Amino acid sequence: MRAVITVIGKDSKGIIAKVSGACYEYGANIIDITQSVLREYFAMIMLAECDSLSVPFTEFARALSALGEQNALDIRTMHEDVFQSMHRI
Amino acid sequence: MSILNIQDILETVNMLREENLDIRTITMGISLFDCAGPDAGRVADRVYDKLMRRAKDLVKTGEDIERTYGIPIVNKRVSVTPISMIGASLSPEGYVTVARAMDRAAKDLGVNFIGGFSALVQKGFTAGADAMVTAIPQALSETERVCSSVNVASTKAGVNMDAVRRMGATIKRLAFLTKDEDSIGCAKFVVFANVPEDNPFMAGAFHGVGEPECVINVGVSGPGVVASAIDRAGDCDLSALADTIKKTAFKITRMGQLVAYEAARRLDVPFGIVDLSLAPTPAVGDSVAHILEKMGLEQTGAHGTTACLALLNDAVKKGGVMASGHVGGLSGAFIPVSEDAGMIDAVRAGSLTVEKLEAMTAVCSVGLDMIAVPGDTPEAVLCGMIADEISIGVANTKTTAVRVIPAYGKRAGDQVRYGGLLGSAPVMPLNIRSPEKFISRGGRIPAPIHSLKN
């Protein structure tokens, strides 16, 4: 499965390094990465292949969320089907 | 980003971050027909065992789906076969024993409500329904999570006014028995016309007689998302506004459909329906009244409110119906007073009255919902309220319901407070001129002519 990882917060140095470091640590393969602006916030969006994670997906999602909390960022890791369902007929 | 669009992703994330988007409930419907029997203790044991067996993975599966998809699923619940049918020969005390078993199962499963302490009496009472209705006040006051409903009318059968009369007494007794908690028992009891048999929302959920052994029904929500979309639409005309609401409802429902299929797959249970309802909560930004105000009303209750609600309700259905394989339940906008910050404000400001709420129920999915009224309201007045509301449903071939709380010891203008999803409400004044003679006539109001469709 593929997951969409969104990182939202104030822009600061090392955000990409921290999140991609965590992806590497848990065995997620980053396929695509882009950034945008959501209202006044910095928004980074990653698409990651999660078939060979070293932990269950829910734990990976929780670890990224915790990483976000430590860095005052909102990090959400969601199955890509959410976006496919909502925005594709 | 490959096949995903950045703005689409951010739109979804914003719905979750800022607009309170959630799945309101995953409700597992479970048939209890095989638990029937003449001995209350054995029926209660069978009910408990079956619930524990069938729903043991419900909460955990719901939580796993939440974490995988990143979508909050607020409630995991269970609905069961109307208990009056499985306890047919039990005494009222026997029914209370079964209610206690349901409550114990709900607590052990970790679900916050279990629905189905219910009876269908639109044409009359069976011995079982009679005893079960007698047991309602005690059953709901001695349990915490059991919800109860009685269907007193249908477009096909007309209105059973003997049942309506009993509902007034039942509600008053329930209010008295739970007087130490602002008569909270009444918040767990609904009187219906044309009750849907696959509704996932409480307090009116039960597992209908034509339903399979076990089924997953999902209720979506999202008033905050619709309100924000209306904000963004700006000063458009009403055709464009309806279109905006439709598109938003489509997106919300797609998420519900995804969760419903996934829950059904993981639990190995058939998918039943998605209920397309805008269900408010007391949280800021999660109000149906605020949607109506964003459509252009100074405050909910103003003249024009019914028209706004009719547009909203219709657009939600039109958008949602294409997004889901099977739509059912109540499907529309809910207007519970105590659970909606905007409704509460409108009542406090004197803008929203019981009479206006009654008119609104003619064009939305439920009825007079979570309305606190003075504790000394005469039974006959409550019965008159119920008869009016139920007649709107019967005449319009739609569901209507009454969940009214004659808060013991409270007067108009006082407050009741329940906390959580049930919220708080100002006690609303009623017209207390007596309908006693009308109510005491009893009998049935015949089914309307348009029920004869065959």
XYZ file of C-alpha atoms in Angstrom:
543
model
C 0.000 0.000 0.000
C 0.966 3.624 -0.410
C 0.526 6.307 2.176
C 0.240 10.052 1.875
C 2.231 11.789 4.594
C 1.294 15.426 5.149
C 3.434 17.675 7.288
C 1.898 21.007 8.223
C 3.379 23.715 10.401
C 5.734 26.672 10.471
C 8.608 26.310 8.049
C 11.919 25.480 9.701
C 15.201 23.858 8.881
C 15.446 20.090 8.721
C 11.772 19.150 8.404
C 12.349 17.036 5.324
C 15.415 15.424 6.900
C 13.507 14.480 10.056
C 10.508 12.993 8.261
C 12.496 11.202 5.585
C 14.843 9.923 8.320
C 11.873 8.378 10.100
C 10.642 6.862 6.823
C 14.056 5.278 6.296
C 14.159 4.027 9.884
C 10.798 2.222 9.539
C 11.383 0.973 5.979
C 9.042 3.263 4.023
C 10.156 4.100 0.496
C 9.510 7.717 -0.509
C 8.159 7.823 -4.062
C 7.333 11.479 -4.430
C 7.698 14.646 -2.403
C 6.350 18.144 -2.885
C 5.574 21.230 -0.901
C 2.822 23.788 -0.877
C 1.137 26.304 1.378
C -2.049 25.640 3.364
C -3.414 28.969 4.581
C -0.417 30.523 6.359
C 1.317 27.208 6.973
C 4.039 25.299 5.217
C 2.744 22.005 3.868
C 4.947 19.148 2.768
C 3.363 16.148 1.120
C 5.089 12.813 0.626
C 3.877 9.703 -1.121
C 5.504 6.636 0.414
C 5.421 2.934 -0.408
C 4.708 1.084 2.848
C 4.757 -2.608 1.864
C 7.996 -3.470 3.630
C 7.652 -1.558 6.898
C 9.502 -2.984 9.884
C 6.428 -2.359 12.083
C 2.659 -2.487 11.466
C 1.385 0.518 9.464
C -0.626 1.910 12.375
C 2.524 2.013 14.489
C 4.440 3.791 11.729
C 1.630 6.362 11.515
C 1.722 6.822 15.276
C 5.516 7.260 15.287
C 5.327 9.997 12.648
C 2.527 11.703 14.528
C 4.690 11.673 17.680
C 7.618 13.066 15.709
C 5.309 15.889 14.645
C 4.298 16.643 18.208
C 7.960 16.880 19.263
C 8.595 19.417 16.510
C 5.359 21.465 16.678
C 4.214 20.012 13.368
C 0.983 18.299 12.369
C 2.074 15.058 10.670
C -0.634 12.781 9.289
C 0.008 9.464 7.615
C -3.016 8.260 5.715
C -3.733 5.398 3.329
C -3.836 6.871 -0.189
C -7.296 5.321 -0.741
C -8.774 8.152 1.364
C -7.804 10.679 -1.291
C -8.622 8.416 -4.223
C -12.113 7.796 -2.816
C -12.870 11.370 -1.984
C -11.674 13.050 -5.135
C -12.094 10.461 -7.913
C -15.359 9.179 -9.302
C 2.159 14.225 -7.287
C 1.673 11.211 -9.556
C -2.079 10.617 -9.800
C -2.962 12.539 -6.645
C -3.601 16.250 -6.766
C -1.915 18.444 -4.162
C -4.929 20.699 -3.677
C -7.178 17.668 -3.217
C -4.869 16.304 -0.541
C -4.749 19.622 1.262
C -8.523 19.988 1.027
C -9.002 16.633 2.734
C -6.406 17.360 5.398
C -8.020 20.705 6.083
C -11.419 19.061 6.542
C -9.847 16.887 9.226
C -7.730 19.619 10.821
C -10.104 22.546 10.863
C -13.604 21.418 10.012
C -14.270 18.507 12.378
C -14.740 15.940 9.620
C -15.276 12.529 11.117
C -17.149 9.308 10.733
C -19.784 9.633 13.410
C -20.447 5.967 13.968
C -19.754 2.427 12.878
C -22.730 0.461 14.099
C -22.829 -3.319 14.007
C -26.342 -4.695 13.700
C -26.750 -8.102 15.316
C -29.763 -10.397 15.120
C -30.811 -11.801 18.494
C -33.658 -13.985 17.253
C -31.748 -17.123 18.286
C -31.602 -15.828 21.879
C -35.377 -15.983 22.410
C -36.843 -18.090 25.163
C -39.265 -18.149 28.078
C -36.710 -17.729 30.881
C -35.355 -14.204 31.443
C -32.076 -15.337 32.966
C -31.299 -17.640 30.077
C -32.329 -15.066 27.477
C -30.060 -12.506 29.166
C -27.133 -14.954 29.174
C -27.642 -15.806 25.515
C -27.884 -12.123 24.585
C -24.684 -11.305 26.468
C -22.802 -14.259 24.965
C -23.906 -13.524 21.421
C -23.040 -9.829 21.645
C -19.613 -10.640 23.055
C -19.005 -13.202 20.327
C -20.226 -11.162 17.366
C -18.875 -7.742 18.297
C -15.655 -8.704 20.056
C -13.446 -7.147 17.365
C -15.656 -4.129 16.586
C -13.888 -1.493 18.680
C -10.376 -2.644 17.859
C -11.157 -2.834 14.129
C -12.650 0.650 14.246
C -9.532 1.977 15.932
C -7.250 0.256 13.410
C -9.197 1.797 10.515
C -8.955 5.197 12.195
C -5.201 4.916 12.364
C -4.745 3.488 8.873
C -6.884 6.071 7.116
C -6.307 8.950 9.509
C -10.041 9.554 9.866
C -11.553 9.880 13.352
C -14.357 7.392 13.979
C -16.126 8.903 16.943
C -18.407 6.061 18.016
C -18.461 2.315 17.716
C -21.892 0.976 18.556
C -24.153 -2.046 18.434
C -27.809 -2.339 17.458
C -29.896 -5.440 18.047
C -33.206 -7.025 17.059
C -36.088 -5.231 18.805
C -35.983 -6.822 22.235
C -39.789 -7.034 22.438
C -39.562 -9.712 19.747
C -37.002 -11.936 21.398
C -38.412 -11.609 24.895
C -42.004 -12.124 23.793
C -43.208 -14.035 26.845
C -41.135 -12.235 29.490
C -42.505 -10.118 32.316
C -41.455 -6.457 32.655
C -38.898 -7.560 35.291
C -37.595 -10.120 32.806
C -37.059 -7.385 30.234
C -35.094 -5.342 32.768
C -32.837 -8.375 33.285
C -32.203 -8.489 29.521
C -31.467 -4.736 29.465
C -28.875 -5.225 32.204
C -27.204 -7.949 30.124
C -27.116 -5.597 27.111
C -25.554 -2.887 29.261
C -22.934 -5.260 30.638
C -22.058 -6.410 27.104
C -21.780 -2.799 25.897
C -19.354 -1.996 28.721
C -17.299 -5.146 28.178
C -17.150 -4.523 24.417
C -16.190 -0.867 24.919
C -19.109 0.509 22.857
C -20.716 3.666 24.216
C -24.329 2.823 23.299
C -26.329 -0.244 22.410
C -29.664 0.279 20.670
C -32.642 -1.997 20.285
C -34.545 -2.071 23.551
C -37.333 -1.406 21.125
C -40.859 -2.259 20.104
C -42.905 -1.744 16.948
C -46.490 -1.045 17.982
C -47.880 1.054 15.144
C -50.984 -1.128 14.962
C -51.126 -2.477 18.480
C -49.267 -4.169 21.309
C -48.278 -7.819 21.438
C -48.016 -9.208 24.975
C -44.223 -8.923 24.645
C -44.300 -5.319 23.458
C -46.715 -4.458 26.263
C -44.385 -5.837 28.926
C -41.299 -4.307 27.325
C -42.801 -0.821 27.139
C -43.784 -1.162 30.807
C -40.138 -1.985 31.556
C -38.623 1.004 29.705
C -38.396 3.496 32.614
C -36.749 1.006 34.958
C -34.543 -0.513 32.248
C -33.148 2.840 31.103
C -32.724 4.265 34.587
C -30.832 1.195 35.818
C -28.531 0.973 32.812
C -26.090 3.429 31.336
C -25.625 2.537 27.674
C -28.904 0.942 26.610
C -31.028 2.960 24.175
C -34.704 2.408 23.551
C -37.242 3.304 20.894
C -40.900 2.678 20.181
C -42.444 3.026 16.732
C -45.998 4.216 17.316
C -47.063 4.980 13.761
C -46.444 4.415 10.078
C -47.887 5.751 6.856
C -49.221 2.239 6.171
C -50.761 1.671 9.601
C -51.709 5.146 10.809
C -51.073 6.401 14.340
C -51.610 4.146 17.344
C -52.907 6.755 19.777
C -53.114 4.230 22.630
C -49.357 3.862 22.211
C -48.873 7.645 22.016
C -50.755 7.959 25.312
C -48.444 5.439 26.960
C -45.387 7.285 25.660
C -46.281 10.408 27.655
C -46.442 8.391 30.861
C -43.261 6.481 29.991
C -41.293 9.675 29.383
C -42.528 11.313 32.596
C -41.622 8.228 34.650
C -38.203 8.039 33.017
C -37.613 11.707 33.780
C -38.493 11.110 37.426
C -36.344 7.993 37.837
C -33.284 9.823 36.437
C -34.038 13.157 38.124
C -30.632 13.277 39.805
C -28.977 13.530 36.397
C -31.281 16.128 34.812
C -33.615 13.331 33.635
C -30.949 11.921 31.309
C -32.959 8.715 30.827
C -35.176 10.585 28.375
C -32.142 11.279 26.155
C -31.894 7.528 25.554
C -35.499 7.076 24.453
C -37.093 7.951 21.100
C -40.676 7.727 19.877
C -40.867 7.167 16.109
C -43.128 7.208 13.094
C -41.923 5.274 10.027
C -38.813 4.130 11.857
C -35.955 3.005 9.590
C -34.692 -0.485 10.390
C -31.058 0.135 9.451
C -30.364 3.435 11.213
C -26.861 3.497 12.743
C -27.465 6.585 14.915
C -28.545 6.507 18.557
C -30.792 6.601 20.399
C -33.048 5.177 17.693
C -30.899 2.408 16.230
C -32.110 -1.176 16.133
C -31.496 -4.168 13.874
C -34.643 -4.611 11.785
C -36.442 -7.881 11.200
C -35.543 -8.002 7.496
C -31.851 -7.469 8.169
C -29.215 -10.213 7.875
C -27.652 -12.056 10.804
C -25.048 -9.343 11.241
C -24.351 -6.138 9.301
C -22.192 -3.017 9.346
C -23.886 0.371 8.939
C -21.963 3.630 8.962
C -23.111 7.146 9.801
C -21.135 10.020 8.321
C -21.231 13.570 9.542
C -19.553 16.839 8.686
C -21.603 19.987 9.402
C -18.336 21.914 9.790
C -17.169 20.917 6.311
C -20.451 22.024 4.732
C -20.376 25.328 6.655
C -16.840 26.076 5.436
C -17.754 25.202 1.848
C -20.683 27.647 2.018
C -18.314 30.294 3.378
C -15.959 29.772 0.465
C -18.833 29.878 -2.038
C -19.353 33.537 -1.125
C -22.346 35.530 -2.410
C -23.571 33.020 -4.968
C -27.227 32.341 -5.763
C -29.101 29.379 -4.295
C -28.642 27.100 -7.316
C -24.892 27.498 -6.957
C -25.160 27.069 -3.179
C -27.080 23.807 -3.564
C -24.408 22.624 -5.968
C -21.650 23.453 -3.465
C -23.434 21.495 -0.738
C -23.952 18.549 -3.086
C -20.283 18.355 -3.996
C -19.259 18.587 -0.349
C -21.744 15.895 0.694
C -20.366 13.674 -2.055
C -16.842 13.954 -0.683
C -17.880 13.361 2.905
C -19.934 10.348 1.939
C -17.134 8.821 -0.104
C -15.101 8.712 3.053
C -17.982 7.019 4.865
C -18.318 4.504 2.079
C -14.602 3.701 2.221
C -14.715 3.165 5.971
C -17.913 1.109 5.722
C -16.486 -1.273 3.128
C -13.221 -1.592 4.988
C -14.924 -2.277 8.327
C -17.215 -4.858 6.715
C -14.249 -6.555 5.035
C -12.106 -6.661 8.140
C -14.935 -7.923 10.339
C -16.157 -10.365 7.659
C -19.677 -9.015 7.969
C -21.874 -7.714 5.093
C -21.926 -3.975 4.452
C -25.445 -2.607 4.988
C -25.803 1.098 4.347
C -24.191 4.483 4.720
C -26.422 6.988 6.489
C -25.865 10.431 4.964
C -26.582 12.607 7.924
C -25.254 15.945 9.024
C -25.026 15.165 12.721
C -23.956 18.124 14.840
C -22.024 18.001 18.097
C -21.783 20.680 20.776
C -18.225 21.424 19.554
C -17.525 24.810 17.993
C -17.725 24.554 14.195
C -19.882 21.412 14.192
C -23.341 22.950 14.072
C -26.215 22.525 11.594
C -27.728 25.819 12.838
C -24.551 27.615 11.811
C -24.889 26.201 8.285
C -28.376 27.712 8.059
C -27.006 31.022 9.319
C -24.181 30.967 6.778
C -26.830 30.450 4.105
C -28.132 33.879 5.061
C -30.273 33.857 8.191
C -29.613 36.317 11.007
C -30.260 33.464 13.409
C -31.788 29.995 13.153
C -35.502 30.221 13.827
C -35.980 33.294 11.640
C -38.609 33.079 8.908
C -36.798 31.351 6.052
C -35.270 28.697 8.328
C -37.478 25.898 7.008
C -36.638 26.780 3.404
C -32.900 26.818 4.151
C -33.139 23.461 5.881
C -35.142 21.956 3.018
C -32.486 23.043 0.525
C -29.695 21.736 2.751
C -31.361 18.395 3.400
C -32.095 17.781 -0.256
C -28.619 18.760 -1.444
C -26.959 16.522 1.163
C -28.975 13.558 -0.099
C -28.354 14.289 -3.762
C -24.618 14.589 -3.243
C -24.389 11.620 -0.932
C -26.479 9.170 -2.877
C -24.056 8.953 -5.772
C -21.130 8.480 -3.423
C -22.431 5.338 -1.796
C -23.537 1.951 -3.060
C -26.333 1.706 -0.524
C -27.850 4.614 1.301
C -30.242 4.146 4.197
C -31.002 4.978 7.792
C -32.199 8.499 8.421
C -30.066 10.324 5.834
C -30.535 14.078 6.093
C -29.780 16.861 8.540
C -30.255 16.352 12.280
C -31.528 19.212 14.400
C -31.058 18.142 18.017
C -31.158 21.219 20.199
C -28.826 20.219 23.038
C -26.198 18.768 20.680
C -25.822 21.844 18.479
C -24.167 25.047 19.711
C -26.032 27.195 17.174
C -29.427 25.732 18.087
C -28.733 26.321 21.779
C -27.829 29.963 21.095
C -30.948 30.428 18.966
C -33.186 29.048 21.714
C -31.510 31.209 24.365
C -31.936 34.285 22.202
C -35.653 33.568 21.800
C -35.248 33.076 18.045
C -36.004 29.353 17.942
C -39.194 27.928 19.419
C -40.660 24.448 19.681
C -43.259 25.367 17.048
C -40.556 26.388 14.555
C -38.594 23.226 15.287
C -41.725 21.230 14.543
C -42.045 22.941 11.153
C -38.382 22.226 10.421
C -38.899 18.524 11.041
C -41.255 18.387 8.048
C -38.253 18.893 5.753
C -35.353 17.181 7.513
C -34.529 13.687 8.528
C -35.605 13.387 12.132
C -37.874 15.207 14.531
C -38.153 17.068 17.794
C -34.796 15.968 19.115
C -33.093 16.545 22.463
C -35.532 19.216 23.549
C -35.685 19.962 27.261
C -39.091 21.132 28.507
C -40.356 22.015 32.008
C -40.509 19.105 34.437
C -44.120 19.832 35.346
C -45.340 19.513 31.752
C -48.568 17.467 31.925
C -48.477 14.023 30.341
C -51.256 14.962 27.921
C -49.195 17.889 26.596
C -46.249 15.565 25.917
C -48.653 13.179 24.173
C -50.008 16.043 22.081
C -46.460 17.011 21.081
C -45.758 13.430 20.095
C -49.038 13.104 18.167
C -48.299 16.281 16.184
C -44.772 15.267 15.301
C -45.710 11.706 14.446
C -48.552 12.941 12.217
C -46.070 15.006 10.188
C -44.152 11.796 9.483
C -47.229 9.734 8.674
C -48.753 12.323 6.349
C -45.468 12.970 4.543
C -44.294 9.348 4.294
C -41.114 10.138 6.165
C -39.478 9.333 9.457
C -40.211 11.645 12.349
C -39.349 11.187 15.988
C -39.584 12.764 19.408
C -36.816 12.740 21.991
C -38.092 15.143 24.610
C -36.843 15.635 28.158
C -39.333 16.936 30.731
C -36.448 17.788 33.060
C -37.600 17.022 36.595
C -37.724 20.090 38.822
C -36.707 22.459 36.026
C -38.621 25.417 34.668
C -38.523 27.250 31.348
C -35.215 29.110 31.091
C -33.280 26.700 33.358
C -30.486 24.557 31.946
C -29.913 20.828 31.701
C -26.351 19.609 31.301
C -25.292 16.134 30.178
C -21.811 16.698 28.794
C -20.200 14.788 25.948
C -22.141 14.356 22.732
C -25.479 14.930 24.477
C -24.474 18.490 25.355
C -26.617 20.914 27.328
C -29.899 22.651 26.656
C -32.060 25.508 27.822
C -35.471 24.344 29.053
C -37.996 25.520 26.456
C -41.500 26.773 27.277
C -44.471 24.886 25.841
C -48.059 25.773 25.073
C -49.689 23.933 27.957
C -53.315 24.288 26.895
C -54.701 20.818 27.349
C -55.179 18.265 24.551
C -56.336 15.828 27.278
C -59.705 14.969 25.766
C -58.254 14.335 22.319
C -55.497 12.113 23.705
C -57.792 10.156 26.028
C -60.038 9.132 23.137
C -57.450 6.483 22.262
C -57.808 4.223 19.231
C -55.987 4.705 15.975
C -55.759 7.603 13.559
C -56.371 5.843 10.232
C -53.614 5.626 7.643
C -53.693 8.468 5.106
C -55.241 7.835 1.700
C -51.875 7.989 -0.076
C -50.734 4.909 1.830
C -52.931 2.871 -0.526
C -50.410 2.540 -3.307
C -50.937 -1.076 -4.377
